[in-house]
Short mmCIF file of C-alpha atoms and ligand atoms in Angstrom, two decimals:
data_model
loop_
_atom_site.label_atom_id
_atom_site.label_comp_id
_atom_site.label_asym_id
_atom_site.label_seq_id
_atom_site.Cartn_x
_atom_site.Cartn_y
_atom_site.Cartn_z
CA UNK A 1209 -13.00 -6.74 18.37
CA UNK A 1210 -11.34 -2.47 18.38
CA UNK A 1211 -8.68 -2.39 16.16
CA UNK A 1212 -6.28 0.59 15.05
CA UNK A 1213 -4.26 0.74 12.15
CA UNK A 1214 -1.52 2.42 11.66
CA UNK A 1215 -0.74 3.67 8.06
CA UNK A 1216 -2.88 3.77 5.60
CA UNK A 1217 -1.14 2.42 2.41
CA UNK A 1218 -1.94 -0.58 0.57
CA UNK A 1219 -1.34 -2.65 3.54
CA UNK A 1220 -2.87 -1.23 6.23
CA UNK A 1221 -5.96 -0.30 4.45
CA UNK A 1222 -6.44 -3.33 2.96
CA UNK A 1223 -5.81 -4.95 6.20
CA UNK A 1224 -8.38 -2.24 8.36
CA UNK A 1225 -10.76 -2.46 5.47
CA UNK A 1226 -10.79 -6.74 5.41
CA UNK A 1227 -11.30 -6.47 9.35
CA UNK A 1228 -13.97 -3.96 9.48
CA UNK A 1229 -15.40 -6.08 6.36
CA UNK A 1230 -15.75 -9.42 9.05
CA UNK A 1231 -17.44 -7.27 11.76
CA UNK A 1232 -14.40 -5.41 13.56
CA UNK A 1233 -14.32 -1.76 14.73
CA UNK A 1234 -11.85 -0.36 12.98
CA UNK A 1235 -9.65 3.11 12.61
CA UNK A 1236 -7.38 3.99 10.87
CA UNK A 1237 -4.28 6.80 11.21
CA UNK A 1238 -2.35 7.85 8.55
CA UNK A 1239 -0.13 11.28 8.69
CA UNK A 1240 -1.11 11.95 5.40
CA UNK A 1241 -3.67 14.79 6.22
CA UNK A 1242 -5.18 14.79 2.59
CA UNK A 1243 -5.16 11.00 2.15
CA UNK A 1244 -7.32 10.94 5.33
CA UNK A 1245 -9.05 13.41 4.01
CA UNK A 1246 -10.44 11.71 0.92
CA UNK A 1247 -10.54 8.36 2.76
CA UNK A 1248 -13.25 10.05 5.26
CA UNK A 1249 -15.16 10.76 2.10
CA UNK A 1250 -14.54 7.34 0.78
CA UNK A 1251 -12.25 7.83 -1.52
CA UNK A 1252 -8.91 6.14 -2.05
CA UNK A 1253 -5.84 7.27 -3.41
CA UNK A 1254 -4.64 4.23 -5.03
CA UNK A 1255 -6.15 1.42 -7.51
CA UNK A 1256 -6.91 -1.61 -6.29
CA UNK A 1257 -9.64 -3.94 -7.21
CA UNK A 1258 -12.69 -4.08 -4.64
CA UNK A 1259 -11.17 -1.88 -2.26
CA UNK A 1260 -13.18 1.28 -3.01
CA UNK A 1261 -16.48 -0.74 -2.46
CA UNK A 1262 -14.85 -2.28 0.65
CA UNK A 1263 -14.26 0.91 2.20
CA UNK A 1264 -17.37 2.73 1.15
CA UNK A 1265 -19.57 0.52 2.50
CA UNK A 1266 -17.37 -0.51 6.06
CA UNK A 1267 -17.48 3.77 6.54
CA UNK A 1268 -20.99 3.32 5.74
CA UNK A 1269 -22.01 0.89 7.93
CA UNK A 1270 -19.84 2.72 10.79
CA UNK A 1271 -17.33 0.09 11.25
CA UNK A 1272 -14.37 1.67 9.57
CA UNK A 1273 -13.06 5.04 10.60
CA UNK A 1274 -9.91 7.42 9.80
CA UNK A 1275 -8.32 10.16 11.69
CA UNK A 1276 -4.98 11.79 11.97
CA UNK A 1277 -5.01 12.10 15.52
CA UNK A 1278 -2.23 9.55 16.91
CA UNK A 1279 -4.01 9.86 20.44
CA UNK A 1280 -7.05 8.62 19.27
CA UNK A 1281 -5.70 5.74 17.50
CA UNK A 1282 -3.55 4.55 20.32
CA UNK A 1283 -6.49 4.93 22.94
CA UNK A 1284 -9.20 3.09 20.17
CA UNK A 1285 -8.08 -0.45 19.37
CA UNK A 1286 -7.24 -3.60 21.89
CA UNK A 1287 -4.89 -4.37 18.96
CA UNK A 1288 -2.57 -1.70 17.32
CA UNK A 1289 -1.39 -2.59 14.00
CA UNK A 1290 2.16 -0.88 12.86
CA UNK A 1291 1.49 -1.31 8.56
CA UNK A 1292 3.83 2.13 7.17
CA UNK A 1293 6.65 2.01 5.07
CA UNK A 1294 9.68 0.52 4.86
CA UNK A 1295 11.65 1.74 2.29
CA UNK A 1296 15.17 0.67 1.17
CA UNK A 1297 18.04 3.28 3.23
CA UNK A 1298 20.67 4.37 1.59
CA UNK A 1299 22.86 1.27 1.68
CA UNK A 1300 19.80 -0.63 0.70
CA UNK A 1301 18.91 -1.92 4.42
CA UNK A 1302 15.26 -1.43 5.43
CA UNK A 1303 14.73 2.27 6.61
CA UNK A 1304 13.27 1.91 10.24
CA UNK A 1305 12.11 5.58 11.03
CA UNK A 1306 8.51 5.15 10.58
CA UNK A 1307 8.03 2.02 12.23
CA UNK A 1308 9.89 3.24 15.44
CA UNK A 1309 7.93 6.83 14.90
CA UNK A 1310 5.04 4.78 14.94
CA UNK A 1311 5.92 2.68 17.87
CA UNK A 1312 6.96 5.62 19.87
CA UNK A 1313 3.79 7.27 19.52
CA UNK A 1314 2.04 4.36 20.66
CA UNK A 1315 4.11 4.31 24.19
CA UNK A 1316 3.72 8.11 24.19
CA UNK A 1317 -0.14 7.82 24.53
CA UNK A 1318 -1.15 4.07 26.16
CA UNK A 1319 -2.78 4.09 28.70
CA UNK A 1320 -3.99 0.67 29.11
CA UNK A 1321 -2.89 -3.23 27.87
CA UNK A 1322 -2.38 -3.30 24.48
CA UNK A 1323 -0.90 -5.85 21.91
CA UNK A 1324 1.22 -3.99 18.88
CA UNK A 1325 1.19 -6.21 15.82
CA UNK A 1326 4.11 -5.65 13.45
CA UNK A 1327 2.70 -6.05 9.73
CA UNK A 1328 5.06 -4.19 7.92
CA UNK A 1329 8.31 -5.74 6.41
CA UNK A 1330 10.83 -5.46 9.07
CA UNK A 1331 14.38 -7.17 9.89
CA UNK A 1332 14.40 -9.83 12.07
CA UNK A 1333 14.93 -8.37 15.60
CA UNK A 1334 12.73 -5.41 15.10
CA UNK A 1335 10.25 -6.76 17.42
CA UNK A 1336 12.86 -5.85 20.35
CA UNK A 1337 13.31 -1.95 18.95
CA UNK A 1338 9.83 -1.69 18.73
CA UNK A 1339 9.45 -3.34 22.38
CA UNK A 1340 12.28 -0.85 23.27
CA UNK A 1341 11.03 2.14 21.77
CA UNK A 1342 7.36 1.61 23.50
CA UNK A 1343 9.37 1.09 26.86
CA UNK A 1344 11.06 4.16 26.66
CA UNK A 1345 8.42 6.29 25.87
CA UNK A 1346 6.52 5.19 28.88
CA UNK A 1347 9.58 5.03 30.92
CA UNK A 1348 9.53 8.99 30.07
CA UNK A 1349 6.18 9.33 31.39
CA UNK A 1350 6.59 7.18 34.63
CA UNK A 1351 3.66 4.89 33.90
CA UNK A 1352 3.76 1.10 34.24
CA UNK A 1353 1.77 -0.85 32.09
CA UNK A 1354 1.73 -4.54 30.50
CA UNK A 1355 2.09 -4.38 26.75
CA UNK A 1356 2.98 -7.34 24.48
CA UNK A 1357 4.82 -6.99 20.52
CA UNK A 1358 3.65 -9.86 17.72
CA UNK A 1359 5.19 -9.69 14.62
CA UNK A 1360 1.57 -10.67 11.82
CA UNK A 1361 3.31 -10.15 7.85
CA UNK A 1362 1.73 -9.60 5.36
CA UNK A 1363 1.99 -11.67 1.91
CA UNK A 1364 -0.36 -9.81 -0.07
CA UNK A 1365 -0.21 -9.17 -3.79
CA UNK A 1366 -0.67 -5.68 -5.13
CA UNK A 1367 -3.55 -5.56 -7.85
CA UNK A 1368 -5.16 -9.00 -6.21
CA UNK A 1369 -4.70 -7.67 -2.34
CA UNK A 1370 -8.70 -7.85 -0.83
CA UNK A 1371 -8.63 -11.12 -2.35
CA UNK A 1372 -5.25 -11.85 -1.04
CA UNK A 1373 -6.04 -10.96 2.65
CA UNK A 1374 -9.57 -12.05 2.62
CA UNK A 1375 -8.57 -15.61 1.58
CA UNK A 1376 -4.98 -16.21 2.64
CA UNK A 1377 -3.01 -19.39 2.21
CA UNK A 1378 -1.54 -18.92 5.41
CA UNK A 1379 -1.34 -16.20 8.27
CA UNK A 1380 1.70 -16.20 10.05
CA UNK A 1381 1.76 -15.10 13.93
CA UNK A 1382 4.70 -14.69 15.46
CA UNK A 1383 4.33 -14.36 19.48
CA UNK A 1384 6.18 -15.07 22.63
CA UNK A 1385 2.98 -14.81 24.91
CA UNK A 1386 -0.11 -16.54 24.98
CA UNK A 1387 -2.25 -13.46 25.43
CA UNK A 1388 -0.86 -12.46 21.91
CA UNK A 1389 -1.30 -16.06 20.44
CA UNK A 1390 -4.81 -16.23 21.87
CA UNK A 1391 -6.08 -12.48 20.88
CA UNK A 1392 -4.79 -13.35 17.01
CA UNK A 1393 -6.17 -16.59 16.89
CA UNK A 1394 -9.57 -15.27 17.76
CA UNK A 1395 -9.32 -11.76 15.18
CA UNK A 1396 -8.30 -14.22 11.99
CA UNK A 1397 -11.20 -16.77 13.09
CA UNK A 1398 -13.63 -15.63 10.00
CA UNK A 1399 -10.24 -15.84 7.55
CA UNK A 1400 -9.18 -19.81 8.44
CA UNK A 1401 -13.20 -21.22 8.68
CA UNK A 1402 -12.33 -23.44 5.55
CA UNK A 1403 -9.56 -24.72 6.95
CA UNK A 1404 -6.43 -23.69 9.46
CA UNK A 1405 -4.44 -21.34 8.02
CA UNK A 1406 -2.54 -19.79 11.65
CA UNK A 1407 1.30 -20.43 11.82
CA UNK A 1408 2.38 -19.70 14.90
CA UNK A 1409 5.95 -19.56 15.63
CA UNK A 1410 8.94 -17.44 17.39
CA UNK A 1411 8.70 -14.00 16.40
CA UNK A 1412 12.39 -13.66 14.98
CA UNK A 1413 10.84 -17.03 12.49
CA UNK A 1414 7.97 -14.60 11.76
CA UNK A 1415 9.97 -11.96 10.45
CA UNK A 1416 12.31 -13.72 8.36
CA UNK A 1417 9.65 -15.78 6.89
CA UNK A 1418 8.65 -12.74 5.35
CA UNK A 1419 11.91 -11.93 3.34
CA UNK A 1420 12.28 -15.39 2.96
CA UNK A 1421 9.09 -15.99 0.95
CA UNK A 1422 10.12 -12.27 -0.96
CA UNK A 1423 13.28 -14.05 -1.90
CA UNK A 1424 12.43 -17.23 -2.84
CA UNK A 1425 9.87 -15.96 -5.34
CA UNK A 1426 12.40 -13.47 -6.94
CA UNK A 1427 14.59 -16.05 -7.00
CA UNK A 1428 12.13 -18.19 -9.39
CA UNK A 1429 11.69 -15.30 -11.61
CA UNK A 1430 15.42 -14.46 -11.65
CA UNK A 1431 15.79 -18.01 -12.53
CA UNK A 1432 13.83 -18.18 -14.89
CA UNK A 1433 15.20 -14.65 -16.71
CA UNK A 1434 18.04 -16.16 -17.07
CA UNK A 1435 17.05 -19.73 -18.37
CA UNK A 1436 15.12 -17.42 -20.87
CA UNK A 1437 17.95 -15.52 -22.10
CA UNK A 1438 19.72 -19.12 -22.50
CA UNK A 1439 17.01 -20.74 -24.23
CA UNK A 1440 17.02 -17.54 -26.83
CA UNK A 1441 20.13 -18.74 -27.63
CA UNK A 1442 20.47 -22.67 -28.16
CA UNK A 1443 16.88 -22.27 -30.22
CA UNK A 1444 14.83 -23.56 -27.55
CA UNK A 1445 11.65 -21.94 -26.17
CA UNK A 1446 11.02 -20.56 -22.72
CA UNK A 1447 6.99 -21.32 -22.93
CA UNK A 1448 7.63 -24.74 -23.22
CA UNK A 1449 10.34 -24.98 -20.83
CA UNK A 1450 8.15 -23.28 -18.16
CA UNK A 1451 5.12 -26.00 -19.15
CA UNK A 1452 7.55 -28.99 -19.24
CA UNK A 1453 8.99 -27.92 -15.29
CA UNK A 1454 6.02 -26.47 -14.11
CA UNK A 1455 3.82 -29.82 -14.41
CA UNK A 1456 6.51 -31.44 -11.47
CA UNK A 1457 4.18 -30.41 -8.70
CA UNK A 1458 7.84 -30.33 -6.76
CA UNK A 1459 8.26 -27.21 -9.00
CA UNK A 1460 4.82 -25.82 -9.19
CA UNK A 1461 3.39 -22.99 -12.23
CA UNK A 1462 3.74 -20.30 -10.25
CA UNK A 1463 5.64 -17.51 -10.99
CA UNK A 1464 7.88 -18.86 -13.49
CA UNK A 1465 7.09 -16.40 -16.27
CA UNK A 1466 10.12 -14.91 -18.03
CA UNK A 1467 9.97 -11.38 -18.93
CA UNK A 1468 11.06 -7.62 -18.07
CA UNK A 1469 12.30 -8.27 -14.70
CA UNK A 1470 10.67 -8.13 -10.95
CA UNK A 1471 9.86 -4.57 -10.11
CA UNK A 1472 6.79 -3.08 -7.50
CA UNK A 1473 7.77 -1.91 -4.08
CA UNK A 1474 8.49 -5.21 -2.29
CA UNK A 1475 10.93 -7.48 -4.56
CA UNK A 1476 13.38 -5.25 -5.01
CA UNK A 1477 13.34 -3.99 -2.02
CA UNK A 1478 13.43 -6.90 0.18
CA UNK A 1479 16.04 -8.62 -1.85
CA UNK A 1480 18.31 -5.77 -1.05
CA UNK A 1481 17.07 -5.89 2.67
CA UNK A 1482 17.57 -9.56 3.32
CA UNK A 1483 21.04 -9.19 2.20
CA UNK A 1484 21.98 -6.12 4.07
CA UNK A 1485 20.98 -8.19 7.26
CA UNK A 1486 23.25 -11.41 6.46
CA UNK A 1487 26.03 -9.02 6.17
CA UNK A 1488 25.42 -7.77 9.44
CA UNK A 1489 25.94 -11.10 11.04
CA UNK A 1490 28.66 -11.74 8.18
CA UNK A 1491 26.32 -14.70 6.48
CA UNK A 1492 27.17 -14.50 2.74
CA UNK A 1493 23.79 -14.30 0.50
CA UNK A 1494 25.29 -15.45 -2.47
CA UNK A 1495 22.14 -16.74 -4.40
CA UNK A 1496 20.55 -13.48 -3.73
CA UNK A 1497 22.96 -11.25 -5.19
CA UNK A 1498 22.94 -12.89 -8.27
CA UNK A 1499 19.18 -12.64 -7.67
CA UNK A 1500 19.20 -9.09 -7.73
CA UNK A 1501 22.22 -8.83 -10.83
CA UNK A 1502 20.11 -10.68 -13.07
CA UNK A 1503 17.11 -8.50 -12.21
CA UNK A 1504 18.73 -5.19 -12.92
CA UNK A 1505 20.23 -6.39 -16.08
CA UNK A 1506 16.49 -8.14 -17.40
CA UNK A 1507 15.09 -4.79 -16.88
CA UNK A 1508 16.81 -3.71 -20.09
CA UNK A 1509 16.43 -6.74 -22.05
CA UNK A 1510 13.57 -5.25 -24.65
CA UNK A 1511 15.38 -2.15 -25.02
CA UNK A 1512 19.16 -4.17 -25.57
CA UNK A 1513 16.93 -6.39 -28.36
CA UNK A 1514 15.66 -2.96 -29.89
CA UNK A 1515 19.07 -1.40 -30.27
CA UNK A 1516 20.39 -4.19 -31.77
CA UNK A 1517 17.80 -3.91 -34.36
CA UNK A 1518 17.65 0.19 -34.61
CA UNK A 1519 20.69 1.00 -33.45
CA UNK A 1520 22.44 3.03 -30.37
CA UNK A 1521 21.14 6.41 -31.69
CA UNK A 1522 17.81 6.32 -31.38
CA UNK A 1523 17.48 10.38 -32.06
CA UNK A 1524 14.12 11.13 -34.22
CA UNK A 1525 12.78 7.52 -33.34
CA UNK A 1526 9.62 6.86 -31.35
CA UNK A 1527 8.48 4.00 -29.70
CA UNK A 1528 5.37 2.72 -28.28
CA UNK A 1529 4.64 1.50 -25.00
CA UNK A 1530 1.91 -0.58 -23.63
CA UNK A 1531 2.19 -1.03 -20.07
CA UNK A 1532 3.76 1.58 -17.30
CA UNK A 1533 2.30 -0.18 -14.10
CA UNK A 1534 5.16 -2.56 -12.40
CA UNK A 1535 2.51 -5.12 -13.29
CA UNK A 1536 -1.19 -5.45 -14.26
CA UNK A 1537 -4.41 -4.00 -12.08
CA UNK A 1538 -2.02 -1.71 -10.51
CA UNK A 1539 -1.32 1.86 -11.21
CA UNK A 1540 1.79 1.54 -8.91
CA UNK A 1541 4.65 2.23 -10.80
CA UNK A 1542 7.49 1.84 -7.85
CA UNK A 1543 10.97 0.21 -9.36
CA UNK A 1544 8.64 -0.63 -12.74
CA UNK A 1545 10.41 -2.24 -15.32
CA UNK A 1546 8.66 0.49 -17.46
CA UNK A 1547 10.80 3.39 -15.81
CA UNK A 1548 14.36 1.76 -16.24
CA UNK A 1549 13.41 0.85 -19.99
CA UNK A 1550 12.06 4.63 -20.77
CA UNK A 1551 14.99 6.42 -18.92
CA UNK A 1552 16.81 4.20 -21.29
CA UNK A 1553 15.29 4.94 -24.18
CA UNK A 1554 15.10 8.67 -23.41
CA UNK A 1555 18.75 8.64 -22.86
CA UNK A 1556 19.24 7.32 -26.25
CA UNK A 1557 16.85 10.32 -27.82
CA UNK A 1558 14.03 8.38 -28.55
CA UNK A 1559 10.28 9.33 -27.44
CA UNK A 1560 7.59 7.12 -26.02
CA UNK A 1561 4.19 7.00 -26.93
CA UNK A 1562 2.90 5.04 -23.93
CA UNK A 1563 -0.62 3.26 -22.53
CA UNK A 1564 -1.73 1.97 -19.63
CA UNK A 1565 -5.08 1.16 -18.40
CA UNK A 1566 -4.57 2.88 -14.87
CA UNK A 1567 -1.34 4.43 -14.27
CA UNK A 1568 -1.20 7.36 -17.07
CA UNK A 1569 -1.64 10.15 -13.57
CA UNK A 1570 0.83 8.28 -11.62
CA UNK A 1571 3.14 8.39 -14.77
CA UNK A 1572 2.74 12.16 -15.48
CA UNK A 1573 3.15 12.65 -11.03
CA UNK A 1574 6.44 10.98 -11.68
CA UNK A 1575 7.87 12.63 -15.13
CA UNK A 1576 5.95 15.67 -15.16
CA UNK A 1577 5.75 16.97 -18.99
CA UNK A 1578 8.27 16.41 -20.97
CA UNK A 1579 8.75 16.72 -24.84
CA UNK A 1580 9.85 12.86 -25.13
CA UNK A 1581 6.79 11.34 -23.42
CA UNK A 1582 3.51 11.09 -24.98
CA UNK A 1583 1.12 9.50 -22.84
CA UNK A 1584 -1.80 8.65 -25.17
CA UNK A 1585 -5.78 7.27 -24.80
CA UNK A 1586 -5.35 4.07 -25.88
CA UNK A 1587 -3.40 1.21 -27.07
CA UNK A 1588 -3.72 1.96 -30.70
CA UNK A 1589 -3.51 5.64 -30.23
CA UNK A 1590 0.70 4.44 -29.22
CA UNK A 1591 0.82 2.69 -32.17
CA UNK A 1592 0.59 5.71 -34.73
CA UNK A 1593 3.32 6.55 -36.09
CA UNK A 1594 5.47 4.81 -33.79
CA UNK A 1595 9.26 2.80 -35.47
CA UNK A 1596 8.29 0.05 -32.68
CA UNK A 1597 5.82 -1.60 -29.92
CA UNK A 1598 6.88 -2.56 -26.81
CA UNK A 1599 4.70 -4.62 -24.55
CA UNK A 1600 6.00 -3.90 -21.11
CA UNK A 1601 3.29 -5.04 -18.62
CA UNK A 1602 0.80 -7.96 -19.53
CA UNK A 1603 -3.07 -6.33 -18.67
CA UNK A 1604 -5.52 -8.37 -20.21
CA UNK A 1605 -6.74 -5.69 -23.07
CA UNK A 1606 -3.24 -6.04 -24.79
CA UNK A 1607 -3.66 -9.74 -25.31
CA UNK A 1608 -5.49 -10.14 -27.82
CA UNK A 1609 -5.14 -7.30 -30.19
CA UNK A 1610 -5.86 -6.91 -34.07
CA UNK A 1611 -2.72 -7.55 -35.51
CA UNK A 1612 -3.70 -5.86 -38.58
CA UNK A 1613 -4.69 -3.30 -37.81
CA UNK A 1614 -1.28 -3.17 -35.60
CA UNK A 1615 0.97 -3.42 -38.77
CA UNK A 1616 -0.94 -0.69 -40.31
CA UNK A 1617 -0.74 1.95 -38.02
CA UNK A 1618 2.81 1.21 -36.74
CA UNK A 1619 5.79 3.23 -38.95
CA UNK A 1620 7.58 0.15 -38.69
CA UNK A 1621 5.57 -3.73 -38.60
CA UNK A 1622 8.03 -4.30 -35.13
CA UNK A 1623 6.91 -5.73 -31.82
CA UNK A 1624 9.08 -6.40 -28.89
CA UNK A 1625 6.92 -8.26 -26.43
CA UNK A 1626 8.52 -8.25 -23.01
CA UNK A 1627 5.84 -10.31 -21.55
CA UNK A 1628 5.23 -13.15 -24.33
CA UNK A 1629 2.02 -12.51 -24.77
CA UNK A 1630 1.53 -13.94 -28.15
CA UNK A 1631 1.94 -16.82 -30.75
CA UNK A 1632 4.94 -15.78 -32.66
CA UNK A 1633 4.37 -17.59 -35.15
CA UNK A 1634 0.65 -16.00 -35.45
CA UNK A 1635 2.05 -12.41 -35.37
CA UNK A 1636 4.58 -13.11 -37.82
CA UNK A 1637 1.66 -14.29 -39.80
CA UNK A 1638 0.76 -10.95 -39.93
CA UNK A 1639 3.83 -9.23 -41.14
CA UNK A 1640 5.14 -8.55 -38.38
CA UNK A 1641 8.83 -8.77 -36.91
CA UNK A 1642 8.43 -10.33 -33.12
CA UNK A 1643 11.27 -10.24 -30.62
CA UNK A 1644 9.99 -11.94 -27.13
CA UNK A 1645 11.81 -12.87 -23.64
CA UNK A 1646 13.27 -16.63 -24.59
CA UNK A 1647 12.23 -17.52 -27.55
CA UNK A 1648 14.09 -17.42 -31.28
CA UNK A 1649 13.76 -13.84 -32.20
CA UNK A 1650 13.25 -12.85 -36.04
N1 NAI B 1288 2.69 -3.11 -0.92
C1 NAI B 1288 2.23 -4.25 -0.83
O1 NAI B 1288 1.62 -4.66 -1.28
C2 NAI B 1288 2.84 -4.95 0.14
C3 NAI B 1288 3.50 -4.22 1.19
N2 NAI B 1288 4.09 -4.99 2.29
C4 NAI B 1288 4.74 -4.20 3.53
O2 NAI B 1288 3.62 -3.65 3.91
C5 NAI B 1288 4.85 -2.08 4.63
C6 NAI B 1288 3.86 -1.08 4.21
O3 NAI B 1288 4.02 -1.16 2.48
P1 NAI B 1288 2.37 -0.37 1.82
O4 NAI B 1288 1.18 -0.39 2.24
O5 NAI B 1288 3.10 -0.49 0.80
O6 NAI B 1288 3.43 1.29 2.25
P2 NAI B 1288 2.55 2.51 1.95
O7 NAI B 1288 3.75 3.31 1.45
O8 NAI B 1288 2.03 2.43 0.55
O9 NAI B 1288 1.56 3.53 2.63
C7 NAI B 1288 2.43 3.72 4.01
C8 NAI B 1288 1.79 4.75 4.86
O10 NAI B 1288 2.22 4.80 6.49
C9 NAI B 1288 1.47 6.18 6.46
N3 NAI B 1288 2.59 6.90 7.60
C10 NAI B 1288 4.38 6.35 7.76
N4 NAI B 1288 4.59 7.00 8.70
C11 NAI B 1288 3.62 7.09 9.63
C12 NAI B 1288 3.23 7.09 11.21
N5 NAI B 1288 4.24 7.44 11.75
N6 NAI B 1288 1.74 7.18 11.65
C13 NAI B 1288 1.05 6.84 10.86
N7 NAI B 1288 1.15 6.82 9.46
C14 NAI B 1288 2.47 6.61 8.95
C15 NAI B 1288 2.25 7.03 5.35
O11 NAI B 1288 1.52 8.17 5.32
C16 NAI B 1288 1.72 6.14 4.15
O12 NAI B 1288 0.45 6.19 4.04
C17 NAI B 1288 5.94 -2.23 3.81
O13 NAI B 1288 6.82 -2.89 5.40
C18 NAI B 1288 5.79 -3.11 3.06
O14 NAI B 1288 7.36 -3.66 2.71
C19 NAI B 1288 3.97 -6.29 2.54
C20 NAI B 1288 3.24 -7.12 1.91
C21 NAI B 1288 2.33 -6.58 0.63
O1 UGA B 1289 6.32 -7.89 0.31
C1 UGA B 1289 5.23 -7.95 -0.85
O2 UGA B 1289 4.91 -6.44 -1.00
C2 UGA B 1289 4.26 -8.54 -1.71
O3 UGA B 1289 5.36 -8.42 -2.48
C3 UGA B 1289 4.54 -9.83 -3.79
O4 UGA B 1289 3.96 -9.29 -4.32
P1 UGA B 1289 3.90 -7.42 -5.55
O5 UGA B 1289 4.80 -7.06 -5.44
O6 UGA B 1289 2.93 -6.90 -5.26
O7 UGA B 1289 3.23 -8.21 -6.86
P2 UGA B 1289 3.60 -9.54 -7.46
O8 UGA B 1289 2.84 -10.47 -8.10
O9 UGA B 1289 4.75 -10.44 -6.77
O10 UGA B 1289 4.89 -9.52 -8.56
C4 UGA B 1289 5.85 -8.95 -8.86
C5 UGA B 1289 7.08 -8.44 -9.67
O11 UGA B 1289 7.14 -9.58 -10.56
C6 UGA B 1289 6.99 -10.23 -11.55
N1 UGA B 1289 6.80 -11.34 -11.85
C7 UGA B 1289 5.93 -12.09 -11.22
C8 UGA B 1289 5.64 -13.11 -11.39
C9 UGA B 1289 6.28 -14.03 -12.38
O12 UGA B 1289 5.91 -15.31 -12.64
N2 UGA B 1289 7.41 -13.25 -13.51
C10 UGA B 1289 7.69 -12.26 -13.13
O13 UGA B 1289 8.31 -11.11 -13.74
C11 UGA B 1289 5.37 -8.97 -11.92
O14 UGA B 1289 5.58 -8.48 -13.16
C12 UGA B 1289 5.92 -7.67 -11.22
O15 UGA B 1289 6.65 -6.95 -11.16
C13 UGA B 1289 4.60 -11.03 -3.13
O16 UGA B 1289 4.10 -11.50 -4.74
C14 UGA B 1289 3.77 -10.83 -2.13
O17 UGA B 1289 3.35 -12.07 -1.53
C15 UGA B 1289 4.31 -9.95 -1.07
O18 UGA B 1289 3.06 -9.65 -0.15
#
């Protein structure tokens, strides 16, 4: 099948590459010329496991192409995927300008029947707005055509994006025409050989399903974070509680990890956008208000512990930080807890010595050169002369450190573990003071 993908970010590039991998002929469009230039040389600008290789092999096989030409992209694919950003607007609602611009560019150049599929995360009603934008452009050109609009939200996770796309739990399709359903069913055949994964529904339900999934996952995390804060005060251990409730199949083990709050480009913005949508139709979403408030507070839970230990004035203090990315296996720092933590520590006068396996360039890009941020080359370098260590992202290499060396390198042997990576007794036996989330501090 010939497919165009508009937008080559995490979702667009993974979608395009994976669809090419199963034999389709794919053309990806982006307005960012530097990105397209890099992609044409098979080089990707984000860190995403497996993606570089997938791009390289499919470009070499002649199935994956990149362009900045809107006209070329619209002419190419029978299916036109829209996979552009939907960042938060000033009031937290989803900013639709990129999706609608993509829709307009399709309307501007379309000369034959197309299926336009929206993969971006968008509020209910967006398919109608996309349809109207295309219709307007066609009317301006005085062109009569048949075309279809469908919704196909994406559920991939950064850091496991290729794997998630290739082996999805489900593929949600929102359509209002047999043409769209049949074409998308055919497209996704290679992804559901093992069992039926396609969930076909109306367009509004598909659009809402995406927000519902992210809101549910965010709710689980905030619930566990609140419970962790309670467990700590009651002398209980949230890690044991997690295992205790996760074993109930109705609850399950996933997404029950307490920590420093959820970050990333999606949960924070999608929880907010769903609330704005609900406000517009007069339906209060009280649970989600609490989810968001809890998360904002949780991002600073390590700083609170640190201030309780070292006092409010951190001038002259130096803290090691392990992990800058919002989660492991990505260099993405959008809404990362590390940012809220560093910014607060800086405001209190401290210096941060940070290490992350892949997000150092991103930190440099975001913060530039500043005296109170030192980016170092290894986890152990970060410890040297620091008054405490803060663990913010649960990268694998942080999971089994040499605690004796840690104690030796730190100026003061204090660890604030925002991901509950260690057995508290083991860390304390090595002579370190250990603070974690939802377990008794000492
Ligand atoms: N990042 C993720 O893990 C996931 C994101 N989503 C959703 O997918 C959508 C895209 O997210 P990301 O891929 O993270 O965004 P991104 O910000 O990484 O990439 C978007 C790309 O679209 C390009 N673009 C913008 N307007 C364009 C236009 N008119 N024509 C061509 N290119 C254009 C930008 O230059 C950029 O390269 C969002 O709605 C997001 O909520 C859904 C599931 C997972
Ligand atoms: O819409 C999206 O963009 C995507 O958002 C999330 O994916 P992502 O943000 O990439 O990463 P997650 O693994 O969900 O982690 C999000 C945040 O929650 C935190 N988290 C996750 C799980 C957990 O138990 N506890 C916890 O604090 C992570 O540290 C991270 O900061 C969803 O998991 C994807 O299904 C969805 O497609």
